[in-house]
XYZ file of C-alpha atoms in Angstrom:
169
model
C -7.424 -12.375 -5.026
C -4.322 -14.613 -5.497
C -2.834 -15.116 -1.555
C 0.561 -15.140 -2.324
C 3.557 -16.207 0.732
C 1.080 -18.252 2.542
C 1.598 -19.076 6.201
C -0.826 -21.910 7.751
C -0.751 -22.478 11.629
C -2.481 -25.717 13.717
C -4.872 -24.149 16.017
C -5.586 -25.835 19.261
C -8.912 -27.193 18.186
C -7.230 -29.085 14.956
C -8.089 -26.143 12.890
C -5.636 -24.419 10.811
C -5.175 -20.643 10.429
C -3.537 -19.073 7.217
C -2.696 -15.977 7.072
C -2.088 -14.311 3.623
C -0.335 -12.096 2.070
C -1.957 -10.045 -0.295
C -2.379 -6.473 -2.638
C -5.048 -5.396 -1.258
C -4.383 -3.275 1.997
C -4.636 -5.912 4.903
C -4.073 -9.181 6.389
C -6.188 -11.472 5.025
C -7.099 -15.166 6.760
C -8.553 -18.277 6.145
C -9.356 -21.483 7.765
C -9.387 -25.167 7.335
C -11.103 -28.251 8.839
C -9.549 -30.643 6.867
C -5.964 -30.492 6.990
C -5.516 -28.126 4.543
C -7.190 -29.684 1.534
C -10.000 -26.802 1.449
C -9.997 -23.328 2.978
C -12.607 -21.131 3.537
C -13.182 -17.637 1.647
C -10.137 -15.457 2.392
C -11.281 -12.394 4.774
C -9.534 -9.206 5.781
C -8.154 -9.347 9.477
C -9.077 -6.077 9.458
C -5.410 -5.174 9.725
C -3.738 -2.489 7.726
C -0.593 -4.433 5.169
C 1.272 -3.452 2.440
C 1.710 -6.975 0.001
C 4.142 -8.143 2.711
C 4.768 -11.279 4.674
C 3.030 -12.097 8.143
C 4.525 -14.316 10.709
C 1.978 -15.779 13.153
C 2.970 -18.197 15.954
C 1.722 -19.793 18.958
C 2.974 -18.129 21.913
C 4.530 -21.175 23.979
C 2.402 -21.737 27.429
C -0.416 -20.297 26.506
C -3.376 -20.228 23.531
C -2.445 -16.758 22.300
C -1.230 -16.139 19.105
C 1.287 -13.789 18.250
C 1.026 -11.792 14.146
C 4.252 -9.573 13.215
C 3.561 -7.544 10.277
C 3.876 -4.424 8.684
C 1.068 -2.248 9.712
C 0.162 -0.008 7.028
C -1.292 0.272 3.802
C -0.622 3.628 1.796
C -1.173 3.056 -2.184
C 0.301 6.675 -2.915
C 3.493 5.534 -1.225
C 6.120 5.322 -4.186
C 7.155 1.425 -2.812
C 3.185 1.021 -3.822
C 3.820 1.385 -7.279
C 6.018 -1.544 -7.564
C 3.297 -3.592 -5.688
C 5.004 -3.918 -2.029
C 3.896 -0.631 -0.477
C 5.952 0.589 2.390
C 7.541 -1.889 4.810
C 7.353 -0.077 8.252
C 6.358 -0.138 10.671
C 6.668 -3.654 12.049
C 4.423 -4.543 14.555
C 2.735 -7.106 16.756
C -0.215 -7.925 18.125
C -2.155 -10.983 19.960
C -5.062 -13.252 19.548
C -6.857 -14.792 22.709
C -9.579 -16.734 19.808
C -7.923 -17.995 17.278
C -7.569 -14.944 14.872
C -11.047 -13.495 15.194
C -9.681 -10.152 17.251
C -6.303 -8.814 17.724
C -5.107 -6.582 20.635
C -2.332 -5.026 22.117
C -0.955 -3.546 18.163
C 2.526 -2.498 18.853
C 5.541 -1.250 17.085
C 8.235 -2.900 16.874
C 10.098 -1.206 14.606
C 9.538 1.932 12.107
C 12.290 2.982 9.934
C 11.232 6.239 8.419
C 12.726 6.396 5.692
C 13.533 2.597 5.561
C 12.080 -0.534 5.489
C 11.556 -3.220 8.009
C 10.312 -6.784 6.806
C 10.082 -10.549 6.586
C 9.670 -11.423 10.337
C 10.746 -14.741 11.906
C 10.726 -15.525 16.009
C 12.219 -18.308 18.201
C 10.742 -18.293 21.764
C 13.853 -19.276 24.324
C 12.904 -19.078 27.561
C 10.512 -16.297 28.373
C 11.925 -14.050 25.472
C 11.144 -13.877 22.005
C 13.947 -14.005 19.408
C 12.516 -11.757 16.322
C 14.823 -11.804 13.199
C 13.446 -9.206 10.157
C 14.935 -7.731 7.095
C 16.409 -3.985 7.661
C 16.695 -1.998 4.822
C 17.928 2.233 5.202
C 15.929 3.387 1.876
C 12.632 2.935 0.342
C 12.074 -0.684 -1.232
C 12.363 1.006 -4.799
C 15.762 1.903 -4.326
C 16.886 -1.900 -3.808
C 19.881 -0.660 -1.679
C 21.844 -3.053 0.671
C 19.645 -5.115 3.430
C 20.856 -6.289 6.760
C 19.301 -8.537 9.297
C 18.327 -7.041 12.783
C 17.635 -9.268 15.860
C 15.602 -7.916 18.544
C 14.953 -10.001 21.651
C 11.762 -8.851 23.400
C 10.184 -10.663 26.563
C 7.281 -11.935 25.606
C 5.333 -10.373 28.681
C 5.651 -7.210 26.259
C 3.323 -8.191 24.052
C 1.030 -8.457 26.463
C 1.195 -5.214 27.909
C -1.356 -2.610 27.382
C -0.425 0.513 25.740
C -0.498 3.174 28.037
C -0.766 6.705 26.868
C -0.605 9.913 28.353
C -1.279 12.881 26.210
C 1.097 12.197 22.933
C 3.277 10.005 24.629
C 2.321 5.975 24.840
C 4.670 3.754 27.050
């Protein structure tokens, strides 16, 4: 496996956290102890990912983490065959240990047909400022892309998904 589109983070106890982007149908992570010189074996988050890029960041005030990526991984999706997979839907979900678990998966975005991609967030205040690639058609189709801006509180991450029936609030 060749992690392409790194993106290391400082944990709070001097660790850092990478996660990857990769072909193989997940987000993959790795740690290191010594700034970054040596990592350990790359290991699936357990989270579903086309080879797209993760954002993680440190939700300010608190040890959580926050990962925005795009949660799926379908290799007979035509975007597979040009190695990227589909990009949607985006999602989120927090870390209370540094990685290990993630909770609270929600979406963001899903663009169906469409693509959604290449996260980046500002926290101002009490609300997140999420910036991501918008795209109307399929990846293969290379048509024009636009940049959407979504400002979420960050208490919504947080939240639990409620569902009743079909329908989850």
């Amino acid at each position: 496996m060749v992690p392409r589109n790194r993106r290391s983070f400082r944990l709070e106890n001097g660790k850092l956290l990478a996660v990857l982007r990769t072909s193989l149908g997940a987000v993959y992570k790795s740690y290191s102890d010594d700034k970054g010189t040596t990592w350990t074996k790359p290991v699936s988050t357990g989270l579903a990912a086309p080879a797209s890029t993760p954002l993680l960041k440190r939700i300010p005030g608190s040890g959580d983490l926050l990962l925005v990526w795009n949660n799926i991984f379908d290799p007979k999706h035509p975007d597979f065959q040009n190695g990227h997979g589909p990009r949607n839907p985006l999602t989120s979900a927090i870390s209370s240990d540094d990685g290990r678990t993630w909770r609270n998966i929600k979406t963001i975005e899903d663009r169906n047909p469409g693509a959604s991609s290449t996260p980046a967030v500002t926290f101002v205040g009490k609300k997140a400022l999420l910036t991501y690639n918008t795209q109307p058609f399929a990846l293969a189709k290379r048509e024009l892309y636009s940049v959407r801006l979504k400002i979420i509180p960050i208490d919504w991450f947080r939240q639990k998904i409620i569902c009743r029936t079909t329908r989850c609030v």
